[in-house]
PDB file of C-alpha atoms in Angstrom:
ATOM      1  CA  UNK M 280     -21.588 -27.351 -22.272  1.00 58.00           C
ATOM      2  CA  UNK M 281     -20.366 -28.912 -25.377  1.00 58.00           C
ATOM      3  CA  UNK M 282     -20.007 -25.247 -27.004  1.00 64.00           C
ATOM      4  CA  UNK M 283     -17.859 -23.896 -23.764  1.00 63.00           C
ATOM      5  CA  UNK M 284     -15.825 -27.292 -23.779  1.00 64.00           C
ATOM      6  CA  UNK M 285     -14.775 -26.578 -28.246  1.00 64.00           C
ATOM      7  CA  UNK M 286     -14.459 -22.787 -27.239  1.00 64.00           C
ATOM      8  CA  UNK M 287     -11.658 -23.630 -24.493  1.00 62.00           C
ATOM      9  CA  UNK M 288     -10.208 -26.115 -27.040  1.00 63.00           C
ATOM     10  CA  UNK M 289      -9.922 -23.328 -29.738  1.00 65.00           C
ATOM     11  CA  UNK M 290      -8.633 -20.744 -27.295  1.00 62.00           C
ATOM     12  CA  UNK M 291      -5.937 -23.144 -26.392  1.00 59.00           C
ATOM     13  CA  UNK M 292      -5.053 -23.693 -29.985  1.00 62.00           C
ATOM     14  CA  UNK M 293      -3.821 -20.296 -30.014  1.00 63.00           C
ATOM     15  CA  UNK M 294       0.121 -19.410 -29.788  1.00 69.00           C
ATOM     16  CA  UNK M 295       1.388 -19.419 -26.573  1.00 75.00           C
ATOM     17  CA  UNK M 296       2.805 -15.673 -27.232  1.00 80.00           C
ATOM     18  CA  UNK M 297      -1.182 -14.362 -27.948  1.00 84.00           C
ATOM     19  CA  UNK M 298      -1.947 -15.887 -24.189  1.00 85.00           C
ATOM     20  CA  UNK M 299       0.965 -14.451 -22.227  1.00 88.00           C
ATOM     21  CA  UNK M 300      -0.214 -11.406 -23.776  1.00 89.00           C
ATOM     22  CA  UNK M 301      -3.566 -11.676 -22.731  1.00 89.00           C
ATOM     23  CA  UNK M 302      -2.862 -13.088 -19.190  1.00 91.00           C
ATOM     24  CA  UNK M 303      -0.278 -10.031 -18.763  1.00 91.00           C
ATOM     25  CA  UNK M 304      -2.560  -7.530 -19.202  1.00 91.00           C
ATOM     26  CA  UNK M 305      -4.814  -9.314 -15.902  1.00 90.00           C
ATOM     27  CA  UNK M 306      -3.718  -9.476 -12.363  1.00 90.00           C
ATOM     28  CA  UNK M 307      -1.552 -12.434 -10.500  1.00 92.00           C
ATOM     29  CA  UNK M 308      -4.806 -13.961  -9.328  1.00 90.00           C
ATOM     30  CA  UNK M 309      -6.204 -13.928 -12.780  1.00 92.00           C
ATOM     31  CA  UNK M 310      -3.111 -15.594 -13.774  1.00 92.00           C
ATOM     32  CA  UNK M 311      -2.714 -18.093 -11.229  1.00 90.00           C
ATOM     33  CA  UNK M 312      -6.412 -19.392 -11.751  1.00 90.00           C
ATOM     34  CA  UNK M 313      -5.744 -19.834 -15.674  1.00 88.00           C
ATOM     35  CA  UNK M 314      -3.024 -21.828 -15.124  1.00 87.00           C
ATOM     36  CA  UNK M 315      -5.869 -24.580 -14.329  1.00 87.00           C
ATOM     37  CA  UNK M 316      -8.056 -24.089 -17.385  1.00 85.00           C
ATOM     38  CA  UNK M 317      -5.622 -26.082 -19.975  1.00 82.00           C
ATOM     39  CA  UNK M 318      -1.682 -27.448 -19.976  1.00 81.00           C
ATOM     40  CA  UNK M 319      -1.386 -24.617 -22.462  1.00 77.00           C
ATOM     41  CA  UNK M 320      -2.595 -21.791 -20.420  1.00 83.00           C
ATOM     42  CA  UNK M 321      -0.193 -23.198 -17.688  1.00 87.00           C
ATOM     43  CA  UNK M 322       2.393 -22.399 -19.895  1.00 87.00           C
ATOM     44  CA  UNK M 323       1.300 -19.023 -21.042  1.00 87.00           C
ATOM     45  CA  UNK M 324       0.832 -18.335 -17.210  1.00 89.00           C
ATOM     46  CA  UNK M 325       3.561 -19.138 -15.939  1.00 92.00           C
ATOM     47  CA  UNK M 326       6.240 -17.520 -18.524  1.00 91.00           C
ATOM     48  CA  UNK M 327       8.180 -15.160 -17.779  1.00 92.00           C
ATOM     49  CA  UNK M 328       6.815 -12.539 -20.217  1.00 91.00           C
ATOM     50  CA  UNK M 329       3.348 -12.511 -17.995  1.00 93.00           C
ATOM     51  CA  UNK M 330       5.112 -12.082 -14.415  1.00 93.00           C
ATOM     52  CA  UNK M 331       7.235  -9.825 -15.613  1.00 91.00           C
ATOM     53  CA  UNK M 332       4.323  -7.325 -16.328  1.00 91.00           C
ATOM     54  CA  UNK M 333       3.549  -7.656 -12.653  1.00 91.00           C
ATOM     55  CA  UNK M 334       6.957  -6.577 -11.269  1.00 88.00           C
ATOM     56  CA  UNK M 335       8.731  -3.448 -11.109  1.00 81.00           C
ATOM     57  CA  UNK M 336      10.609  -2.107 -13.710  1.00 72.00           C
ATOM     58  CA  UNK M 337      14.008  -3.663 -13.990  1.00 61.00           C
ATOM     59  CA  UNK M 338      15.294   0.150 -12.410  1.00 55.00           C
ATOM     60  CA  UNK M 339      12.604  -0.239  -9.554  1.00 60.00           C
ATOM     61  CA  UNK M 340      13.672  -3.770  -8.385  1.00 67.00           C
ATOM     62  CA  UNK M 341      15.041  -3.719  -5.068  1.00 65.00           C
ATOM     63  CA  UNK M 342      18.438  -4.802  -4.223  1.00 64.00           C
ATOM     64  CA  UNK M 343      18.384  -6.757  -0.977  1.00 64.00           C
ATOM     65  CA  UNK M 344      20.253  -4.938   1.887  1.00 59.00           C
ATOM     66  CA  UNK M 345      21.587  -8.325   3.337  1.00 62.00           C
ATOM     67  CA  UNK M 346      23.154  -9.448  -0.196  1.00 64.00           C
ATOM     68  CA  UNK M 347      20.423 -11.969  -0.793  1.00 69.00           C
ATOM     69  CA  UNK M 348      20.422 -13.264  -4.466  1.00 74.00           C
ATOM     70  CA  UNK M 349      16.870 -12.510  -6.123  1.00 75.00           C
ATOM     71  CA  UNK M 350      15.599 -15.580  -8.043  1.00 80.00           C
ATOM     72  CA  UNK M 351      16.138 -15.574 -12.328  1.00 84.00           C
ATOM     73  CA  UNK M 352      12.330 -16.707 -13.003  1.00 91.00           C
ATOM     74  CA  UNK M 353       9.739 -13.662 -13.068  1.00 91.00           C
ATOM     75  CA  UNK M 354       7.228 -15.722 -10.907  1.00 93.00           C
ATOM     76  CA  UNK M 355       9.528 -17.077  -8.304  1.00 92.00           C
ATOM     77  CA  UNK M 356      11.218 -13.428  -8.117  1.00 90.00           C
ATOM     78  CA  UNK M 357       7.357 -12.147  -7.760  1.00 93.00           C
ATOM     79  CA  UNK M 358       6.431 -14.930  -5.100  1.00 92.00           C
ATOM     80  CA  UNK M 359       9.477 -13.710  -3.283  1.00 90.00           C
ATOM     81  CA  UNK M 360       8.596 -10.096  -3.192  1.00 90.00           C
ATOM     82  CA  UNK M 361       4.754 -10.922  -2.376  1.00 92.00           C
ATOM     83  CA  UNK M 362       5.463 -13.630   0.052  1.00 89.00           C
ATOM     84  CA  UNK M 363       7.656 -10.955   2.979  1.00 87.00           C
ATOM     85  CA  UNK M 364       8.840  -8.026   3.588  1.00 88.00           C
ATOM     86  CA  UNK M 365      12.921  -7.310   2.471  1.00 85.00           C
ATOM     87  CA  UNK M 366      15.293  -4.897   3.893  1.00 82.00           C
ATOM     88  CA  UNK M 367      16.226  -1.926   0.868  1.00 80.00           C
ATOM     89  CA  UNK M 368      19.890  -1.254   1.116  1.00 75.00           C
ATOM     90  CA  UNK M 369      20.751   1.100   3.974  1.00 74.00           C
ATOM     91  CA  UNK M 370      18.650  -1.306   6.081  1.00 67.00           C
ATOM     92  CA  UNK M 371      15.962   0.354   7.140  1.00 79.00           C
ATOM     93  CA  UNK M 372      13.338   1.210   4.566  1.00 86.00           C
ATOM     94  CA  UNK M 373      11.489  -2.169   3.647  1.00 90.00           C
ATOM     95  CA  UNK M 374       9.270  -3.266   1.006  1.00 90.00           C
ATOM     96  CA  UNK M 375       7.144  -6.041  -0.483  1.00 93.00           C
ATOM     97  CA  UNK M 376       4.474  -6.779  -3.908  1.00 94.00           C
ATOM     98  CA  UNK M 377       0.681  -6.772  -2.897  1.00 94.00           C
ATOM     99  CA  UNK M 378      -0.213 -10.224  -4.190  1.00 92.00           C
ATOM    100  CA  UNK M 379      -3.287  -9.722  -5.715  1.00 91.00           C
ATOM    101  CA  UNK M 380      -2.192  -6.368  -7.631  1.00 90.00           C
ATOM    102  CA  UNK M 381       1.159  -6.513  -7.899  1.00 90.00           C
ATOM    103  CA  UNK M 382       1.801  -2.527  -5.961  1.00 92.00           C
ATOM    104  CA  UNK M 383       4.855  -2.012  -4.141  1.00 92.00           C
ATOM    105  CA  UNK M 384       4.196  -1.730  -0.790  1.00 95.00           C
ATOM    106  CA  UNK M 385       6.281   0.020   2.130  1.00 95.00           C
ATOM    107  CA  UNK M 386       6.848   0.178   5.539  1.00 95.00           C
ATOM    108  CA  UNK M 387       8.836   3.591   6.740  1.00 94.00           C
ATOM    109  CA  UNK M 388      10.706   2.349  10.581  1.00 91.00           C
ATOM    110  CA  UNK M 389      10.566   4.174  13.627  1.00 89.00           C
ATOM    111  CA  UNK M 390      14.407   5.551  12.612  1.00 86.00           C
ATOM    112  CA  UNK M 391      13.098   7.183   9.924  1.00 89.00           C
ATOM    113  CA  UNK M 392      10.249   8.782  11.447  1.00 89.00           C
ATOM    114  CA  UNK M 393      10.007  12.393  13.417  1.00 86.00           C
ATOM    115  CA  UNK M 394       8.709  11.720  17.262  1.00 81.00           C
ATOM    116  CA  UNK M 395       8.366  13.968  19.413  1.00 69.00           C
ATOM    117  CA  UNK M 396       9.936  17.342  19.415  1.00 50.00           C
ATOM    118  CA  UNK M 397      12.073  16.201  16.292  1.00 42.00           C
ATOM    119  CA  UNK M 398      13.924  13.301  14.861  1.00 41.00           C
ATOM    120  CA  UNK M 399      14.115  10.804  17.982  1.00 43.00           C
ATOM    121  CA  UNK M 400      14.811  13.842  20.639  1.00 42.00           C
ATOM    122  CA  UNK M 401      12.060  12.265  22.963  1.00 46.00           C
ATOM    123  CA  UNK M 402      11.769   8.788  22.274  1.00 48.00           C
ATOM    124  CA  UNK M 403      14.685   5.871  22.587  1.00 51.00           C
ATOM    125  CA  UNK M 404      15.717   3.421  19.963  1.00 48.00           C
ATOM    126  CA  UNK M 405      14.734  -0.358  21.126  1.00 47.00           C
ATOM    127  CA  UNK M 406      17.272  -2.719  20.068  1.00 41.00           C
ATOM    128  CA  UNK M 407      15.715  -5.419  21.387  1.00 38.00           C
ATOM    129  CA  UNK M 408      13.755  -8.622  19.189  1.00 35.00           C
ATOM    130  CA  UNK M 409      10.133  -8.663  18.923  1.00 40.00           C
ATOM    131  CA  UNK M 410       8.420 -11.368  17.294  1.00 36.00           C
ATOM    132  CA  UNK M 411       7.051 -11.642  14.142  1.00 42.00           C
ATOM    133  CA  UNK M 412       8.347  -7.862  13.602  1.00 50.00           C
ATOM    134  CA  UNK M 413      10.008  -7.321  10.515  1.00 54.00           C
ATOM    135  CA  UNK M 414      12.570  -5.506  12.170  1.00 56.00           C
ATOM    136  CA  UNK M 415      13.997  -5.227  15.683  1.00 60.00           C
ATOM    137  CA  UNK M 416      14.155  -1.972  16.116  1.00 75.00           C
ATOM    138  CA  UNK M 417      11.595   0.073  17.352  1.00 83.00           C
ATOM    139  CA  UNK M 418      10.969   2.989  19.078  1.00 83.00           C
ATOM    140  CA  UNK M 419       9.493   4.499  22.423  1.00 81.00           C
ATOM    141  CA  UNK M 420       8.126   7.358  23.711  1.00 81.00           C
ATOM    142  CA  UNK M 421       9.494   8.380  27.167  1.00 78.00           C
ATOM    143  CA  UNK M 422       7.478  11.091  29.066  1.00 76.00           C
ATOM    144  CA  UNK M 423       6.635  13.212  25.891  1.00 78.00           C
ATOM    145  CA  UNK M 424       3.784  16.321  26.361  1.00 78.00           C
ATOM    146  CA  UNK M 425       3.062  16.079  22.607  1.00 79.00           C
ATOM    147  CA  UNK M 426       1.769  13.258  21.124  1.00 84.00           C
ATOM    148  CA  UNK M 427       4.046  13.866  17.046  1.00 87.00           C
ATOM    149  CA  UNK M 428       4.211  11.350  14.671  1.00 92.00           C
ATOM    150  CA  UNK M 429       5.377  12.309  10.852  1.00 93.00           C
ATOM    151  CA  UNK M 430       7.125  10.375   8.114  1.00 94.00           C
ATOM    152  CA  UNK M 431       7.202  10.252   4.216  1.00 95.00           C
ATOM    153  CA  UNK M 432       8.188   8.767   1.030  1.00 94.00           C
ATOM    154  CA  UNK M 433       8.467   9.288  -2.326  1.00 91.00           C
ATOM    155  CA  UNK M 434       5.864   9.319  -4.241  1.00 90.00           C
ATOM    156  CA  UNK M 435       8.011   7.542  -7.516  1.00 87.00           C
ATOM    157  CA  UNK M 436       8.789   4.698  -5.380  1.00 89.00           C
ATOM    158  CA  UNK M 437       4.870   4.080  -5.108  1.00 90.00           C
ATOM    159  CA  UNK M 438       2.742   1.768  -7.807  1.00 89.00           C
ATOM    160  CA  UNK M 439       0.624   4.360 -10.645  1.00 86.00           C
ATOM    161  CA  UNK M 440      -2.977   3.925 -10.732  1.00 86.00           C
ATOM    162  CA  UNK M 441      -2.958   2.147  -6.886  1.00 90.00           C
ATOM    163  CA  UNK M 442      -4.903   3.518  -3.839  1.00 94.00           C
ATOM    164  CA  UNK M 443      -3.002   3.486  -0.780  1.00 96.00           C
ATOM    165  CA  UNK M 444      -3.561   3.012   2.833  1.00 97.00           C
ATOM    166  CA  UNK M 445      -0.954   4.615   5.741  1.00 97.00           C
ATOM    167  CA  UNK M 446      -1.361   2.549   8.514  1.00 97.00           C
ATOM    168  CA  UNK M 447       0.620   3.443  11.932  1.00 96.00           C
ATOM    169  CA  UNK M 448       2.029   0.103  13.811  1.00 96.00           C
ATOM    170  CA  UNK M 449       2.471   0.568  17.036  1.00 93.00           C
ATOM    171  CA  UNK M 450       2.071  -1.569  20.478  1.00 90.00           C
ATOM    172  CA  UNK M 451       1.782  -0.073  24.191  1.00 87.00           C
ATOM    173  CA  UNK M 452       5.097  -0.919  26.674  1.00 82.00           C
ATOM    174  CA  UNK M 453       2.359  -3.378  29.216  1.00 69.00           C
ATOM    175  CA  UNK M 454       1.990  -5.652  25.622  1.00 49.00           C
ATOM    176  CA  UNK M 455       5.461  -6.040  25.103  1.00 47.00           C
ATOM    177  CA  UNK M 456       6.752  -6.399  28.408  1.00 49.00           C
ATOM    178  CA  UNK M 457       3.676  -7.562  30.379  1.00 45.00           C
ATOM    179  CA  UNK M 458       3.620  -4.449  32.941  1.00 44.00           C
ATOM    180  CA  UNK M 459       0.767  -3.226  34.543  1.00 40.00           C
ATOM    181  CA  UNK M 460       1.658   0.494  34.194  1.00 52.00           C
ATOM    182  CA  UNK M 461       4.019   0.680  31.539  1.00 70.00           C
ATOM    183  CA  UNK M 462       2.097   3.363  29.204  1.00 76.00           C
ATOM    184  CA  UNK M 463       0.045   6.338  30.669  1.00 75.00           C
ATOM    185  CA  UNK M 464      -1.278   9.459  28.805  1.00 76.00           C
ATOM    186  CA  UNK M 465      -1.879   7.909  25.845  1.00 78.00           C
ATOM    187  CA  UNK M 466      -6.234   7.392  26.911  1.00 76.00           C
ATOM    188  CA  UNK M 467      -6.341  10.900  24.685  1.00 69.00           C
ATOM    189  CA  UNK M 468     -10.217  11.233  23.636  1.00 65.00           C
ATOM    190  CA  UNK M 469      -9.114  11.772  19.996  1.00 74.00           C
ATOM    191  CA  UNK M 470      -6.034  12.356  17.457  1.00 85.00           C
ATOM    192  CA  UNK M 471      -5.407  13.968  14.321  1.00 91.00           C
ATOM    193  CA  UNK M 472      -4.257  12.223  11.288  1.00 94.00           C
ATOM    194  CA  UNK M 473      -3.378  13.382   8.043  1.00 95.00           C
ATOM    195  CA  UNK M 474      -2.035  12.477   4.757  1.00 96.00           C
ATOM    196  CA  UNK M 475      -0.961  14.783   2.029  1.00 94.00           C
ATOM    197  CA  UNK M 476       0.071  14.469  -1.600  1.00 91.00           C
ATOM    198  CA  UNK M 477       0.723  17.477  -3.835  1.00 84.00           C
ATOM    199  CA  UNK M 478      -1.854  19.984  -3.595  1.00 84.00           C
ATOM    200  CA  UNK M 479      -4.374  16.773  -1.694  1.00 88.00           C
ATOM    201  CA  UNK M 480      -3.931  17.136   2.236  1.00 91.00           C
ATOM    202  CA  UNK M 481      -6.675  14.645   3.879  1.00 92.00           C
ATOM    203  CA  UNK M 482      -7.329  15.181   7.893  1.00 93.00           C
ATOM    204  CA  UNK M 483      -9.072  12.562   9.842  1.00 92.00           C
ATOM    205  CA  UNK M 484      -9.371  11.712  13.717  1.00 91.00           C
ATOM    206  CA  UNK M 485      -8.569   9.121  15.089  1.00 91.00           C
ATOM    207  CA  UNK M 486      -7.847   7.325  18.009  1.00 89.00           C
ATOM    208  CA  UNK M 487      -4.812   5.400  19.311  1.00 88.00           C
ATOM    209  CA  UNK M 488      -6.573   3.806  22.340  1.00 83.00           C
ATOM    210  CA  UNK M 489      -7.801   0.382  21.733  1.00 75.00           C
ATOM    211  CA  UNK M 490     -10.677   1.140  24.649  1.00 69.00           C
ATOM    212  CA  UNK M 491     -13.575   1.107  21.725  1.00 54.00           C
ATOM    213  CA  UNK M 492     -16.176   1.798  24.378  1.00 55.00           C
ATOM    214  CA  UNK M 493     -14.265   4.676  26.042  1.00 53.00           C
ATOM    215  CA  UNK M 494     -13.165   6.457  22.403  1.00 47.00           C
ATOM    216  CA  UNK M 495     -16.376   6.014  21.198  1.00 51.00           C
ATOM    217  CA  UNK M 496     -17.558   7.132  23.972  1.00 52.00           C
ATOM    218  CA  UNK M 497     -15.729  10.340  23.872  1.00 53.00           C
ATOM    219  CA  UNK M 498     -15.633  10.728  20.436  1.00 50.00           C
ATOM    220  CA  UNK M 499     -18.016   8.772  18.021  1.00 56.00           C
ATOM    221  CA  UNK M 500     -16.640   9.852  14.663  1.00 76.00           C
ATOM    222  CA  UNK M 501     -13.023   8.650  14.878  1.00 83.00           C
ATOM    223  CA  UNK M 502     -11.106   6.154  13.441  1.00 89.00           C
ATOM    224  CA  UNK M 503     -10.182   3.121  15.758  1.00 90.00           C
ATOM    225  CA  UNK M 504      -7.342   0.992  16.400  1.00 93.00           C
ATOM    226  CA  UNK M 505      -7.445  -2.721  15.587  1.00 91.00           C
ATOM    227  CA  UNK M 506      -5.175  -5.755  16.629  1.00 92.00           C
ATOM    228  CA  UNK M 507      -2.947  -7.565  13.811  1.00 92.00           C
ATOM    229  CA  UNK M 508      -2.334 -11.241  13.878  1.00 91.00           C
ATOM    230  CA  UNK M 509       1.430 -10.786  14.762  1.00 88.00           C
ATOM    231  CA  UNK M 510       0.436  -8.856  18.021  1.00 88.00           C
ATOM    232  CA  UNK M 511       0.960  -5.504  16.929  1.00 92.00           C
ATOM    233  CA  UNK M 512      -1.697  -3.101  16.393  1.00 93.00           C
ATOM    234  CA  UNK M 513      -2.267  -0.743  13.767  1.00 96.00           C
ATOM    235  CA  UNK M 514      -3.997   2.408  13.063  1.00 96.00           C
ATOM    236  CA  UNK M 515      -5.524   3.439   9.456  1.00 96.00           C
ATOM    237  CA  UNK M 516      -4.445   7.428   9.490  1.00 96.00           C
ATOM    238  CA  UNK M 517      -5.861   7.864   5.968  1.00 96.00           C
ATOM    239  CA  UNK M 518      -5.608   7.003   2.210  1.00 95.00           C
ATOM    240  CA  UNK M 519      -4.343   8.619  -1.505  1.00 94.00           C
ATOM    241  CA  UNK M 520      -4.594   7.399  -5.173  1.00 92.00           C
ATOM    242  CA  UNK M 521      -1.420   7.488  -6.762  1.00 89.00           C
ATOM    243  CA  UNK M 522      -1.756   9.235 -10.228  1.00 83.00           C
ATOM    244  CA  UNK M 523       1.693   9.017 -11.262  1.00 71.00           C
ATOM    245  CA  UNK M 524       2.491  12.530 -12.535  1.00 67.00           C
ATOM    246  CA  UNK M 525       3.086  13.320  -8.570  1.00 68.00           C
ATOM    247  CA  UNK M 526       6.189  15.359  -7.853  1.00 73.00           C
ATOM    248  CA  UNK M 527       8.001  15.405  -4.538  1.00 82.00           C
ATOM    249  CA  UNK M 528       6.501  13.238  -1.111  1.00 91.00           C
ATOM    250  CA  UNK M 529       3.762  11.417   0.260  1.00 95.00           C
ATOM    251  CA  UNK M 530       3.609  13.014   4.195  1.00 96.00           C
ATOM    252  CA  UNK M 531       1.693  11.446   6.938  1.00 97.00           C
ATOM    253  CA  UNK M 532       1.797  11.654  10.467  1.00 94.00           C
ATOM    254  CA  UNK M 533      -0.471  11.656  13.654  1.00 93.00           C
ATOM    255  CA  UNK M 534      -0.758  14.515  16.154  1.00 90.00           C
ATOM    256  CA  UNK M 535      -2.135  15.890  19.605  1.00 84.00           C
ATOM    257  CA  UNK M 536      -0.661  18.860  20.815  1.00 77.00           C
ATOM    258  CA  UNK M 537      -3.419  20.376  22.787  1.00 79.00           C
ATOM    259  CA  UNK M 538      -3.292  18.088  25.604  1.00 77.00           C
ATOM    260  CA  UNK M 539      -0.046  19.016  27.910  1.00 77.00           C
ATOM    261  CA  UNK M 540       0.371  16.080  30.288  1.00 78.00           C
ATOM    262  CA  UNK M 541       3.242  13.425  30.456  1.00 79.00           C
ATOM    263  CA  UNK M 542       2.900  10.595  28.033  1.00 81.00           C
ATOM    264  CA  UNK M 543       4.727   7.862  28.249  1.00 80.00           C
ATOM    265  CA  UNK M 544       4.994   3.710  26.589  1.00 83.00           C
ATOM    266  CA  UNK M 545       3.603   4.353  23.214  1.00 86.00           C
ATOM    267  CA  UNK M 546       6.287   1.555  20.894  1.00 88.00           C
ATOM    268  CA  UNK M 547       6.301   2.494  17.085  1.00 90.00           C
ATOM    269  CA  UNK M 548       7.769  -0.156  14.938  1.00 92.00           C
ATOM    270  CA  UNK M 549       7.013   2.592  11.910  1.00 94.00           C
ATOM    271  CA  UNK M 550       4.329   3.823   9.130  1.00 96.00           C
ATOM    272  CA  UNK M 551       3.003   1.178   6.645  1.00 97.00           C
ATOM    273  CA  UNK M 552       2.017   2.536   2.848  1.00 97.00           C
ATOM    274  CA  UNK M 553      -0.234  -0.718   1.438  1.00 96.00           C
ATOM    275  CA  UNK M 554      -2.579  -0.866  -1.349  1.00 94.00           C
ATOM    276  CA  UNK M 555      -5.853  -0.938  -0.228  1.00 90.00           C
ATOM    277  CA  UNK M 556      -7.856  -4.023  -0.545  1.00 74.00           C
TER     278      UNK M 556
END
């Protein structure tokens, strides 16, 4: 014990330039917990050079789409990106940090999505406020007979090295409005999913319904729904690695287009690209 208590003496000896080195090449975590180890790791940890090996390039920093002033210090500015979800200019496209890595994260909004038979052409734009929704616009599918769901992004505007998730976030029109028959259609035994990137196309079923017993029922092998803690749910429709020497988009969407009848109620708030824990 004696040992380990001279060896964090001597490590804390050394310039405070050597340990913001160190701690920059860890994660946030890592650099948050050896803030506690000395007064002079708190230093190194909390400097500016450290944090700012955990942000964006000073090119890849947002700029807020409601004219909100981004703090000067690295680690407030990286709290701030970690701690919500802000609005890229244009306002729709939003975007936060993971906190534990650092990887921009993305959500893609029903506006920006293809439904239906194209761009919107069967669904209607809710401009109405739902809670804890990050924004209040979202989007419904009236009487559709195909079940279409695509989106993308570009792959530059996604962390190198990081595996992604694409989660769809969605809610049924009984949730939101407390009806009894506000969705129909949408008890579909299974889904198709996919994700592509470059030459990588990943295909996986899944199913929307949050009836576990009846979609497993139906079919055991697909992916299932689960609910958030804002009252939303949301629906893993697969995962990529981003390498970095990508070209072009991330696409991902969900699909049925076998089954004919009327669907109707299915809300979309949009697509979610997160690193995967």
């Amino acid at each position: 014990e004696e040992e380990e208590q001279m060896e964090a003496c001597e490590i804390a000896r050394l310039l405070e330039e050597l340990l913001s080195a160190a701690l920059s090449r860890t994660s946030p975590r890592d650099a948050c917990r050896a803030a506690a180890v000395s007064a002079a790791f708190g230093t190194a940890a909390d400097s500016d050079a450290v944090w700012a090996c955990f942000l964006p390039s000073g090119r890849d920093l947002p700029l807020l789409a409601d004219g909100e002033q981004l703090p000067c210090r690295k680690k407030d500015l990286f709290l701030r990106l970690s701690g919500s979800p802000v609005l890229l200019p244009g306002g729709l496209l939003s975007m936060w940090l993971d906190r534990e890595t650092g990887a921009g994260c993305y959500m893609v909004p029903a506006r920006e999505l293809s439904i239906g038979w194209g761009a919107l052409a069967d669904s209607r734009i809710l401009n109405v406020y739902v809670f804890n929704s990050r924004s209040s616009e979202s989007a419904e599918l009236i009487l559709v007979c195909w079940l279409y769901i695509r989106g993308k992004i570009d792959s530059k505007m996604l962390s190198q090295g990081s595996i992604y998730s694409v989660y769809m976030v969605y809610k049924f029109a009984n949730y939101l409005y407390g009806l009894s028959d506000g969705y129909y259609g949408l008890e579909l035994p299974v889904q198709k999913a996919s994700v592509s990137v470059g030459d990588n196309h990943q295909i996986r079923k899944v199913c929307i319904h949050p009836n576990q017993q009846r979609s497993m029922r139906r079919n055991c092998h697909a992916t299932l729904p689960h609910k958030r803690a804002d009252g939303w749910m949301e629906l893993e429709l697969g995962e990529f690695v981003c390498e970095g020497h990508e070209d072009g988009d991330v696409s991902f969407g969900l699909s049925e287009m076998k089954d004919l009848s009327r669907k109707n109620g299915l809300i979309v708030q949009g697509i979610e690209i997160r690193h995967k824990i």
